[in-house]
mmCIF file of C-alpha atoms and ligand atoms in Angstrom:
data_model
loop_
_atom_site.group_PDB
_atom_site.id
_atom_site.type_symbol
_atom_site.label_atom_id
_atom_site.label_comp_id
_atom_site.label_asym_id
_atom_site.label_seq_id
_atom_site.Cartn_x
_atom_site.Cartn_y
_atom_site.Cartn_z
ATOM 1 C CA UNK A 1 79.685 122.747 124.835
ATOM 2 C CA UNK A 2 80.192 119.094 125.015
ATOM 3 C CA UNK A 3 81.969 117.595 127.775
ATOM 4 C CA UNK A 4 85.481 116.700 126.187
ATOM 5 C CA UNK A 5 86.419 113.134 127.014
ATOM 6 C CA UNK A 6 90.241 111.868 126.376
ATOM 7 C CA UNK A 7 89.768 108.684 123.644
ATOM 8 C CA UNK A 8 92.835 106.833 125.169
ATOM 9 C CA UNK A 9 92.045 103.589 123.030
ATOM 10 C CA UNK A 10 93.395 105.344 120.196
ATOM 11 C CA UNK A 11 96.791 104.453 120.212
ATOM 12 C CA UNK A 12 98.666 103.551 123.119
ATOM 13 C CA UNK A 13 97.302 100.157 122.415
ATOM 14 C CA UNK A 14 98.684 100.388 119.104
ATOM 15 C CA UNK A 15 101.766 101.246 120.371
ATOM 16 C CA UNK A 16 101.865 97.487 122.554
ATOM 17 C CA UNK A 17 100.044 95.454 119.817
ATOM 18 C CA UNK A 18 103.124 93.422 118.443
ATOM 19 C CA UNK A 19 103.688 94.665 114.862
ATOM 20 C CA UNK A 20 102.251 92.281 112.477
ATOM 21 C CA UNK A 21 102.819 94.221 109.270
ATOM 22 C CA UNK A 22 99.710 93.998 106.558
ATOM 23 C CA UNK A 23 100.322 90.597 105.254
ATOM 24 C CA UNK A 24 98.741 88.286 107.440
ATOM 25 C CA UNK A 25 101.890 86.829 107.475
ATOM 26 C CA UNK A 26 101.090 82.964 106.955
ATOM 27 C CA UNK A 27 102.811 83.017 103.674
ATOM 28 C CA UNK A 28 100.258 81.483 101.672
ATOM 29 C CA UNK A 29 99.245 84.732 99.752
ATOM 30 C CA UNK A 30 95.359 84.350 100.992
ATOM 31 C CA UNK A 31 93.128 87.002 101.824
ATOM 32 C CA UNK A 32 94.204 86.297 106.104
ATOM 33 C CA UNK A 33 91.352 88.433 106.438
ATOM 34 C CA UNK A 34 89.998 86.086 109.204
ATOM 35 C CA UNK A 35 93.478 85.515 110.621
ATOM 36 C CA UNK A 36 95.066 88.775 111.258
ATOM 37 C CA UNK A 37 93.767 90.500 114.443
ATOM 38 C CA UNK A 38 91.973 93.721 114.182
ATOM 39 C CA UNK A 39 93.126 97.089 114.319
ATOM 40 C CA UNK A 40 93.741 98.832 117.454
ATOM 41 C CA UNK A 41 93.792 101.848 115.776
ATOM 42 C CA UNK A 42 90.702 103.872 116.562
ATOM 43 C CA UNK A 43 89.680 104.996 112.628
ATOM 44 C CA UNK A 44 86.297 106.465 114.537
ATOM 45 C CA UNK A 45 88.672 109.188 116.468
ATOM 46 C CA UNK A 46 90.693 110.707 113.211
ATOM 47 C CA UNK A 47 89.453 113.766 111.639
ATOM 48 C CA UNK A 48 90.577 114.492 108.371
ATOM 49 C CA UNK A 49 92.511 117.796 108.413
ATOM 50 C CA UNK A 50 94.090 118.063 104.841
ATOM 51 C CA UNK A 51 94.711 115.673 101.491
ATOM 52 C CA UNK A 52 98.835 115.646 101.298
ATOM 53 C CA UNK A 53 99.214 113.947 97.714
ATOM 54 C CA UNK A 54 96.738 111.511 95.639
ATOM 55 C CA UNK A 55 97.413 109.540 92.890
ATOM 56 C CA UNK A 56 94.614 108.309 90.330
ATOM 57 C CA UNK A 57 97.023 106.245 88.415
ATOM 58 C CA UNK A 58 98.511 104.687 91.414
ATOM 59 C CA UNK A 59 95.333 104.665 93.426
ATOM 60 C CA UNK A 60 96.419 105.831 96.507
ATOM 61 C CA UNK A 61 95.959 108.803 98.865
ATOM 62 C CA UNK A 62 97.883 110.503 101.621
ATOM 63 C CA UNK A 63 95.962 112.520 104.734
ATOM 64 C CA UNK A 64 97.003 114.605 107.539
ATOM 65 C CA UNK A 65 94.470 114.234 110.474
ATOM 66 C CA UNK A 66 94.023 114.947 113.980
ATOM 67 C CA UNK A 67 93.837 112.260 116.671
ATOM 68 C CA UNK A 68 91.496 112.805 119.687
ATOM 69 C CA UNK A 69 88.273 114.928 121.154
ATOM 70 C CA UNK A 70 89.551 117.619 119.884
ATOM 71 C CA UNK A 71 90.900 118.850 123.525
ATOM 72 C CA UNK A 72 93.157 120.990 122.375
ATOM 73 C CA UNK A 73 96.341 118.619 122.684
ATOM 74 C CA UNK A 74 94.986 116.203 119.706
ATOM 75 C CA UNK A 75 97.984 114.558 118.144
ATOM 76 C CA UNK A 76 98.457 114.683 114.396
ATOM 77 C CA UNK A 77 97.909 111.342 111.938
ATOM 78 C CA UNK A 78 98.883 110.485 108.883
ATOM 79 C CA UNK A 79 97.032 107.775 107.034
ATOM 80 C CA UNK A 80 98.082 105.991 103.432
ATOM 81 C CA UNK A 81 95.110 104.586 101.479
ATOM 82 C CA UNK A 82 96.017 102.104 98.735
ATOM 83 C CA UNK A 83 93.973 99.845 96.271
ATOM 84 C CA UNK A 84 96.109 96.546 96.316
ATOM 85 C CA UNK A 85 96.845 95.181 93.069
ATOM 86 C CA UNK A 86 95.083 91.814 91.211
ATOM 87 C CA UNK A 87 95.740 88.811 91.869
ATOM 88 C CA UNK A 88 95.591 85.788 89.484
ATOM 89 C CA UNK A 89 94.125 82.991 92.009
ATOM 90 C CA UNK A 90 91.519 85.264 93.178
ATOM 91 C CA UNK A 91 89.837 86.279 89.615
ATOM 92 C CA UNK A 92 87.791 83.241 89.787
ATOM 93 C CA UNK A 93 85.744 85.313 92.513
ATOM 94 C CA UNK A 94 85.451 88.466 90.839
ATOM 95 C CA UNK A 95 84.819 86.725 87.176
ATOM 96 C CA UNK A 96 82.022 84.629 87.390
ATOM 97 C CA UNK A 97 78.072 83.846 87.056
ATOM 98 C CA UNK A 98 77.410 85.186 90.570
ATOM 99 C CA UNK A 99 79.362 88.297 89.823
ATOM 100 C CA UNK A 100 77.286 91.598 90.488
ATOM 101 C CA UNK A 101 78.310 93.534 87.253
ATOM 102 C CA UNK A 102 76.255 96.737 86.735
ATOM 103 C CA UNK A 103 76.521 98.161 83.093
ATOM 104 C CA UNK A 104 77.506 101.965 83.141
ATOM 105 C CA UNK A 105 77.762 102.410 78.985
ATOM 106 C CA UNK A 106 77.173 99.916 75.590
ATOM 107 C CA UNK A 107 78.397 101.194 72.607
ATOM 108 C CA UNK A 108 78.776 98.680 69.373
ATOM 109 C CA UNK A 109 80.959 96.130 71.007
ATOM 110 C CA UNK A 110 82.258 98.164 73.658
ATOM 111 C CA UNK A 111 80.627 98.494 77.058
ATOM 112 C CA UNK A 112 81.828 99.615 80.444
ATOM 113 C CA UNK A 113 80.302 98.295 84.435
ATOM 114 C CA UNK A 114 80.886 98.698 87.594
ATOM 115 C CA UNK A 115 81.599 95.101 89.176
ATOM 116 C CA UNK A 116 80.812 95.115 92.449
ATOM 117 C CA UNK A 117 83.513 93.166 94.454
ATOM 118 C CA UNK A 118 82.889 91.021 97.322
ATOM 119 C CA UNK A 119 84.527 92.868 100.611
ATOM 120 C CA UNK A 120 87.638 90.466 101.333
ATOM 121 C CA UNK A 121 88.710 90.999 97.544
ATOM 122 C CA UNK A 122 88.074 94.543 97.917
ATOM 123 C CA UNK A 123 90.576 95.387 100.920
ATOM 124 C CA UNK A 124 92.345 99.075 101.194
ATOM 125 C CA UNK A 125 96.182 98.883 102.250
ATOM 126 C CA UNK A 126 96.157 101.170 105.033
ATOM 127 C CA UNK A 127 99.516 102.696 106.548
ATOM 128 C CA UNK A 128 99.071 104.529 110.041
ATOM 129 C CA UNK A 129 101.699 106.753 111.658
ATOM 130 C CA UNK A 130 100.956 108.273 114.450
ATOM 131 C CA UNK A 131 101.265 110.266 116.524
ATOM 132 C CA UNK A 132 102.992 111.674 113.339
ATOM 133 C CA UNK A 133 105.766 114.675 113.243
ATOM 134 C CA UNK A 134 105.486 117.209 111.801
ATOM 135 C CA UNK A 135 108.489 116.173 109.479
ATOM 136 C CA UNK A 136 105.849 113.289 108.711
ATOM 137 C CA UNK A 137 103.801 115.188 107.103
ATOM 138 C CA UNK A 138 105.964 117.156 104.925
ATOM 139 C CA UNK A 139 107.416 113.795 104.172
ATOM 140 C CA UNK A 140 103.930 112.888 102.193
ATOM 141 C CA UNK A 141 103.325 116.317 101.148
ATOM 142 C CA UNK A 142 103.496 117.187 97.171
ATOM 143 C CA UNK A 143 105.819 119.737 97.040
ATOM 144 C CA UNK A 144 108.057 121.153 94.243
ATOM 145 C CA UNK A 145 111.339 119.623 93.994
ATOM 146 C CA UNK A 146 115.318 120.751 94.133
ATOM 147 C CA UNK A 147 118.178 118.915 93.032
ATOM 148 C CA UNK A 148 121.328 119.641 94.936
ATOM 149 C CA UNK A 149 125.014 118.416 93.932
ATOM 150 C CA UNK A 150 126.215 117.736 97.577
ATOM 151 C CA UNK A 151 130.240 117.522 97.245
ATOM 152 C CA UNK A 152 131.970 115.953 100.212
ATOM 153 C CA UNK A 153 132.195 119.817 101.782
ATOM 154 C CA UNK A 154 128.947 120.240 102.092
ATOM 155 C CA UNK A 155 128.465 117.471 103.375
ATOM 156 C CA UNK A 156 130.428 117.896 106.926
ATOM 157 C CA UNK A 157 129.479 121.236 106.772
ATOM 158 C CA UNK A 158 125.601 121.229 106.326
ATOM 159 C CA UNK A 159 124.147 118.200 105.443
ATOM 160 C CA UNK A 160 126.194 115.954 108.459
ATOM 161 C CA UNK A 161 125.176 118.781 111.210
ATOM 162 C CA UNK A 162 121.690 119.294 109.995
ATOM 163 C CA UNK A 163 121.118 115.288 109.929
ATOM 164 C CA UNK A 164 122.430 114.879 113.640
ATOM 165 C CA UNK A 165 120.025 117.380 114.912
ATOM 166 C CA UNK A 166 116.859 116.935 112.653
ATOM 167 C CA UNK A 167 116.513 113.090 111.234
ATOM 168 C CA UNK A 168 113.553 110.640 111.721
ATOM 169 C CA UNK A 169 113.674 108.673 114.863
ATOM 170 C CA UNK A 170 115.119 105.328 114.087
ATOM 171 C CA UNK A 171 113.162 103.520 116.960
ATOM 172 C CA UNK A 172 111.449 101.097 114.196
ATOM 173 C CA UNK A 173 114.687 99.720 112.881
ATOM 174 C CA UNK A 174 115.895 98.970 116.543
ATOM 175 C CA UNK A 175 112.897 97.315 117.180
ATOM 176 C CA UNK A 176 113.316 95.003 114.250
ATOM 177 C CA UNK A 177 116.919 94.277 114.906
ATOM 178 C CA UNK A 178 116.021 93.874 118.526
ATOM 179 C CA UNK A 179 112.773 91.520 117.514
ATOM 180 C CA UNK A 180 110.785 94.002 119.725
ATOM 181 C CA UNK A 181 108.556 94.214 116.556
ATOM 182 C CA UNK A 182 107.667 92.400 113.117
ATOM 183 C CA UNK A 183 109.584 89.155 114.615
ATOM 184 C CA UNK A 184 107.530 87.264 112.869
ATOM 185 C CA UNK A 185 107.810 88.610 109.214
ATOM 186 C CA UNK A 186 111.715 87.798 108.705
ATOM 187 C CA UNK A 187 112.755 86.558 105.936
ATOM 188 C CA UNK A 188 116.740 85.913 106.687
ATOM 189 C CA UNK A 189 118.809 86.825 109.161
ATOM 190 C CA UNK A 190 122.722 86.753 108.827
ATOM 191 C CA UNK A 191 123.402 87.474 112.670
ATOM 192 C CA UNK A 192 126.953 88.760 112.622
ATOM 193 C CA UNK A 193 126.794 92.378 114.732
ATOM 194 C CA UNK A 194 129.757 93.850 112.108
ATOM 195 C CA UNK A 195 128.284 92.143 108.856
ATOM 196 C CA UNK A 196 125.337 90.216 109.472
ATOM 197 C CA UNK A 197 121.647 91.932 108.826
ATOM 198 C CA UNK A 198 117.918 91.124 108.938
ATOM 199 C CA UNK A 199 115.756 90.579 105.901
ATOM 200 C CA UNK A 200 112.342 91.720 106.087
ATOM 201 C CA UNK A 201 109.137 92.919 103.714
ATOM 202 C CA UNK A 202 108.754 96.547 103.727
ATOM 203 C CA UNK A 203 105.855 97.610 104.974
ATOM 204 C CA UNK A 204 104.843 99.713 101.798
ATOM 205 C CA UNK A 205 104.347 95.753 100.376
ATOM 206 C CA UNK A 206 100.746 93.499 101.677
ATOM 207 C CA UNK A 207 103.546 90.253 100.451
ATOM 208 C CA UNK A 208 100.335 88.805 98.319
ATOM 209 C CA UNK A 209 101.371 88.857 94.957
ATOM 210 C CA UNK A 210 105.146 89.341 93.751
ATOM 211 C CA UNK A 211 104.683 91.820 90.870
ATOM 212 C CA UNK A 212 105.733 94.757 93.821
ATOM 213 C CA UNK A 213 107.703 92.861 95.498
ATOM 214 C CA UNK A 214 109.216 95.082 98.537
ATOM 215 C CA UNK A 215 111.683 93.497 101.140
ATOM 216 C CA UNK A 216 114.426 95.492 103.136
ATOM 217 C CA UNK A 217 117.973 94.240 104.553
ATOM 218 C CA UNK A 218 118.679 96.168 107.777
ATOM 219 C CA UNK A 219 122.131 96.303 108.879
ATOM 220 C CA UNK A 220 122.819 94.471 112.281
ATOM 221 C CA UNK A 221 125.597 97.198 112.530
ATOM 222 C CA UNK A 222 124.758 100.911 114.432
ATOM 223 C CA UNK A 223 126.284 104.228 113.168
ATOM 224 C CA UNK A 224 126.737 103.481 109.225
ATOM 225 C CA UNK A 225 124.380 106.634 108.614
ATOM 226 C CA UNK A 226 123.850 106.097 105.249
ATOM 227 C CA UNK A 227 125.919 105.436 101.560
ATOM 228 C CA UNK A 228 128.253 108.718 102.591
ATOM 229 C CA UNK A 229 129.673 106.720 105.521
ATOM 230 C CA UNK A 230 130.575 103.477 103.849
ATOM 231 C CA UNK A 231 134.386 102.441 102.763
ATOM 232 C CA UNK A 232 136.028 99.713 101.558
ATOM 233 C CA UNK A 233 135.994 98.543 105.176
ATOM 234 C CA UNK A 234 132.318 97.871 105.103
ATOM 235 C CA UNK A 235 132.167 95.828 101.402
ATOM 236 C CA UNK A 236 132.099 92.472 103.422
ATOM 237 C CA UNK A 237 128.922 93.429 105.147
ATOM 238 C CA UNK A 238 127.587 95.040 101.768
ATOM 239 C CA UNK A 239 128.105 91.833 100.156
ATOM 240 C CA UNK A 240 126.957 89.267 102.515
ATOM 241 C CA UNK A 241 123.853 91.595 102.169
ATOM 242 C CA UNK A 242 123.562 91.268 98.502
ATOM 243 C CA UNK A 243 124.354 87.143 98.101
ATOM 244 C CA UNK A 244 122.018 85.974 100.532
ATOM 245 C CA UNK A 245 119.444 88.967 100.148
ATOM 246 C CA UNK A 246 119.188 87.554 96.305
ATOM 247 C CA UNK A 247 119.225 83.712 98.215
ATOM 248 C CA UNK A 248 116.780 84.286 100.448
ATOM 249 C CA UNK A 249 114.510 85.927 98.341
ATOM 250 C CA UNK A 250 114.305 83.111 95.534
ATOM 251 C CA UNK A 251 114.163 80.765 98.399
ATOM 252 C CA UNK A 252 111.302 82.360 99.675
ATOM 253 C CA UNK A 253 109.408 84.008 96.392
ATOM 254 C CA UNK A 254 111.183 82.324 93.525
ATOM 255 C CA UNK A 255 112.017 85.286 92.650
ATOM 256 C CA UNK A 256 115.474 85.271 90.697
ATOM 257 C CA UNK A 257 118.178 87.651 91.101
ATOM 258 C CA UNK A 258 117.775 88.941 87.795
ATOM 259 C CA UNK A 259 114.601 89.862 88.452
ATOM 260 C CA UNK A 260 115.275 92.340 91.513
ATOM 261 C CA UNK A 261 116.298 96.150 91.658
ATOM 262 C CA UNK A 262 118.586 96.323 94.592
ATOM 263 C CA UNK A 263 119.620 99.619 95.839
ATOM 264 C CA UNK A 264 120.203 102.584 98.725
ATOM 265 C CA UNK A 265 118.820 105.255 99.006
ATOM 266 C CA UNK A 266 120.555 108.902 99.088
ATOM 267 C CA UNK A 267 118.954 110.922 100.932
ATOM 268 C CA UNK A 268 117.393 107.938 102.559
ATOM 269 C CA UNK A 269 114.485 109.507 105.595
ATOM 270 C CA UNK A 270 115.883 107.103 107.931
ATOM 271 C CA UNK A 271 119.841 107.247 109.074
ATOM 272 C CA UNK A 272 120.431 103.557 109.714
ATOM 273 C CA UNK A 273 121.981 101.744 107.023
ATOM 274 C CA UNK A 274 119.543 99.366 105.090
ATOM 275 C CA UNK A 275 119.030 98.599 101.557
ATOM 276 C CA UNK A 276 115.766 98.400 99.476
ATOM 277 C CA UNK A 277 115.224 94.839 96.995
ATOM 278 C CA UNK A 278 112.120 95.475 94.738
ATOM 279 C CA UNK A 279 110.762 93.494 91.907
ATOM 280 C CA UNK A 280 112.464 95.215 88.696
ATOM 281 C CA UNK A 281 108.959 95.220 86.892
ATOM 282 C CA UNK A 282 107.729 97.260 89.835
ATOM 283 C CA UNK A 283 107.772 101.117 89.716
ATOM 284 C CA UNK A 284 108.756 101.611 93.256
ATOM 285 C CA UNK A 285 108.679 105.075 94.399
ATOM 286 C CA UNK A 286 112.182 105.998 95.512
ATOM 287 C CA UNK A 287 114.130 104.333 92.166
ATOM 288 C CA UNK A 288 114.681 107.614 90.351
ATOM 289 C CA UNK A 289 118.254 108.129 89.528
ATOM 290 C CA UNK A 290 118.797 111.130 92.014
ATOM 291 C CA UNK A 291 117.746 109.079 94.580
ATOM 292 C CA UNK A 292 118.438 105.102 93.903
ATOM 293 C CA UNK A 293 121.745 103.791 94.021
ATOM 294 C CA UNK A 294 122.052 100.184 93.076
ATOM 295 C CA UNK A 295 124.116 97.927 95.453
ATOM 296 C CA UNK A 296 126.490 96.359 92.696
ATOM 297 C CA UNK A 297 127.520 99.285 91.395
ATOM 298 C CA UNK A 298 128.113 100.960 94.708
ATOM 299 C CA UNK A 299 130.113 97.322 95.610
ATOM 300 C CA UNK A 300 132.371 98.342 92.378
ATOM 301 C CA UNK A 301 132.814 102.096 93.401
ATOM 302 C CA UNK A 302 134.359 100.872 96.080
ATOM 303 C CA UNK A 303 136.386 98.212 94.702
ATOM 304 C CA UNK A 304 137.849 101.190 92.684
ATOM 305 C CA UNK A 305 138.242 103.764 95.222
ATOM 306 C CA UNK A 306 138.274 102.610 99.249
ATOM 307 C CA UNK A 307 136.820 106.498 99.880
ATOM 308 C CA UNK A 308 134.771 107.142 96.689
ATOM 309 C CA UNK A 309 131.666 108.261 98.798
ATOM 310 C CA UNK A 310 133.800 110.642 100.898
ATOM 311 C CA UNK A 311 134.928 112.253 98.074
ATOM 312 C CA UNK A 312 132.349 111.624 95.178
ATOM 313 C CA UNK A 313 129.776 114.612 94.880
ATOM 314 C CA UNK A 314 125.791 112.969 94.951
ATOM 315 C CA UNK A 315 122.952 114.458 93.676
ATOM 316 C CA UNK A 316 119.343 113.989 95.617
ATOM 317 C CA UNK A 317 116.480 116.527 95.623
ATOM 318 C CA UNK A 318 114.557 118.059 98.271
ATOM 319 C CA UNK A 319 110.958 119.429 98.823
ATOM 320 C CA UNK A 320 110.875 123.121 98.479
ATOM 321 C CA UNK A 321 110.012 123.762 102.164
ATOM 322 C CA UNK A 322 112.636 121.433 103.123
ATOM 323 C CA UNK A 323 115.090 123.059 105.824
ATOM 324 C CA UNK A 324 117.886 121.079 104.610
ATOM 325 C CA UNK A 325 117.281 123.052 101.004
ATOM 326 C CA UNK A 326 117.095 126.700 103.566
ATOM 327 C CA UNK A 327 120.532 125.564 104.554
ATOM 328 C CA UNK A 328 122.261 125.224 101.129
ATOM 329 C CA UNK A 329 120.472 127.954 100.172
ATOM 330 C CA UNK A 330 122.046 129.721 102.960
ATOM 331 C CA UNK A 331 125.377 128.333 102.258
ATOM 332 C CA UNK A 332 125.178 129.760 98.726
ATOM 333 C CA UNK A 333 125.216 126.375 97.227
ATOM 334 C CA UNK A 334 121.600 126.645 95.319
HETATM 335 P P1 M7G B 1 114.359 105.082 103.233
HETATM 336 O O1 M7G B 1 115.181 105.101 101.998
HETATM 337 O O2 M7G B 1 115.050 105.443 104.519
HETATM 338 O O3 M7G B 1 113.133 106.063 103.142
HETATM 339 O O4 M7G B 1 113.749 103.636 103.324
HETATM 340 P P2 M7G B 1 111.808 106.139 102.267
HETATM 341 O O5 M7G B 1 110.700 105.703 103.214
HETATM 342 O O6 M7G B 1 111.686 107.615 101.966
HETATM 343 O O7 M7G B 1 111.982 105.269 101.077
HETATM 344 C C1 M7G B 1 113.131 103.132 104.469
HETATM 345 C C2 M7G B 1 112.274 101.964 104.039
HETATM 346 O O8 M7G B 1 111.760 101.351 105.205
HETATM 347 C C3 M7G B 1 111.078 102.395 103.200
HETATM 348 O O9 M7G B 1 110.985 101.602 102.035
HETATM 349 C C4 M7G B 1 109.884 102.226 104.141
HETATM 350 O O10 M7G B 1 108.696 101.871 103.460
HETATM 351 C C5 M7G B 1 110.348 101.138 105.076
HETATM 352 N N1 M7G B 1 109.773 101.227 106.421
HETATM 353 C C6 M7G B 1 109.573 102.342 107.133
HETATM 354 N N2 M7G B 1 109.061 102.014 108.350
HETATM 355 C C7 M7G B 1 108.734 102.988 109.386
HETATM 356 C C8 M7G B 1 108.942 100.659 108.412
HETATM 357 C C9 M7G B 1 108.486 99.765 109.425
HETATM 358 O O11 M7G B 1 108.079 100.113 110.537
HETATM 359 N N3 M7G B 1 108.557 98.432 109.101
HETATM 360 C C10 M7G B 1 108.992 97.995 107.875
HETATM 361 N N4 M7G B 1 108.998 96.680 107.651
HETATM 362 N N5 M7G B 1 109.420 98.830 106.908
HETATM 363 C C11 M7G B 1 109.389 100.157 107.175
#
């Protein structure tokens, strides 16, 4: 049997290599190819375990994997492979004479080819997480969906419990509002502790094109959970996010206000209150309407009502193996 030797270069490296995010951060849209440091994330120690959703019309994949030498106390992976869309000021490259276009069928005046891309225009967007919970995985897994009508019972008397014992660590948002991580990729930052937040691309966006644009506001506030917790109290905060989320943005991407989708999520994965701006032309996951709730008209709701989202009954969905969906089940509420 071969000797089994611990690969400690696979991530606790990773773990100390400032977060740089996938753009390369410069702002100027280019490849950054030659600018952005190299992984420390050792792709030559995962082993592909199991496929947890694909999409051919999105082009991306999502895999479980194991981590290690397979010692026995490997640590799980999960990797998210994405083809990045087109971009206008690099089709020059990819349509010209030097182009190495291979024809696959001619018919009349129809034909089809493989065009062979040079590498830097033919980059994967690749999300790591690891080591990865096992509440990561299910996370990517396909899995048949449940809606549930949560009233404002069920939520103190399952949902709130279940959350405080079982949610996502939150480490990631700390270490943005701390500038422990991704420092470098802020967009805006209203510093106020009560009503000030950080702006920031998500990390599901590579920032090189704006057709999907992706940017978060993360509240400099602690202990606003998520949409159930906010009041009237918290609309100053709420709106100082929207204003100068919409400001910064066109300041940055000339992108207009009109031209974003800005919204919460309910049930969001992570319990720290934040709020997602994506371009409206964009299909973002996440913007179906039992899960996206758009910041103006949750401003309004509580213009109207101080307590509308203590009382108000939502409706999200969970993944059939959920244990959040075991508990209403439980509870006789499915
Ligand atoms: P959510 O509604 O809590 O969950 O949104 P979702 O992931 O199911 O949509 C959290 C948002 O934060 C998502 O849009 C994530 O893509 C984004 N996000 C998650 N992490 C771990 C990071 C991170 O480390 N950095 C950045 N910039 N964004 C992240």
């Amino acid at each position: 049997m071969a000797e089994c030797v611990r690969d400690n270069a696979a991530m606790p490296e990773l773990k100390k290599h400032k977060a740089n995010g996938s753009g390369d951060g410069d702002g100027d849209g280019d490849g950054g190819a030659a600018e952005t440091p190299p992984s420390r994330f050792n792709l030559g120690s995962f082993r592909l375990e199991k496929i947890l959703r694909g999409s051919a019309r999105d082009k991306t994949v999502f895999v479980h994997g194991k981590v290690g030498e397979d010692c026995g106390d490997d640590q799980d992976a999960v990797i998210i492979l994405e083809k990045t869309p087109f971009r206008e000021e690099t089709l020059p490259q990819l349509l010209n004479k030097n182009a190495d276009l291979r024809l696959q069928m001619q018919n009349d005046i129809y034909s089809t080819h493989h065009l062979h891309a040079p590498s830097a225009l033919n980059e994967i967007k690749t999300t790591v997480v690891y080591p990865a919970t096992e509440k990561h995985i299910k996370k990517y897994l396909q899995q048949e969906m449940y809606l549930i009508n949560e009233t404002a019972d069920d939520y103190k008397n399952i949902t709130a419990p279940y959350l405080q014992s079982q949610s996502f660590s939150i480490q990631w948002v700390y270490n943005i509002l701390e500038k422990k991580a991704e420092a470098d990729r802020i967009i805006h930052e209203h510093p106020d502790p009560k009503n000030g937040f950080i702006l920031i691309p998500d990390f599901k966006w590579n920032q090189k094109q704006v057709d999907d644009l992706y940017v978060i506001a993360i509240a400099h506030r602690r202990g606003v959970k998520s949409l159930r917790d906010l009041t009237a109290e918290h609309l100053p905060m709420l709106q100082t996010i929207l204003q100068e989320g919409q400001m910064a943005i066109f300041k940055r991407y000339n992108v207009p206000k009109s031209r974003l989708r800005i919204y919460l999520h309910y049930q969001p994965s992570y319990y720290h209150l934040h709020v997602h701006f994506t371009a409206v032309g964009y299909d973002a996951p996440g913007t179906m309407v039992e899960r996206a709730h758009l910041l103006s008209s949750v401003i309004d709701n509580l213009q109207l009502e101080p307590e509308y989202y203590q009382k108000q009954t939502l409706t999200f969905a969970l993944k059939a193996d959920d244990p959040l969906l075991q508990k209403f089940k439980e509870e006789g509420r499915l």
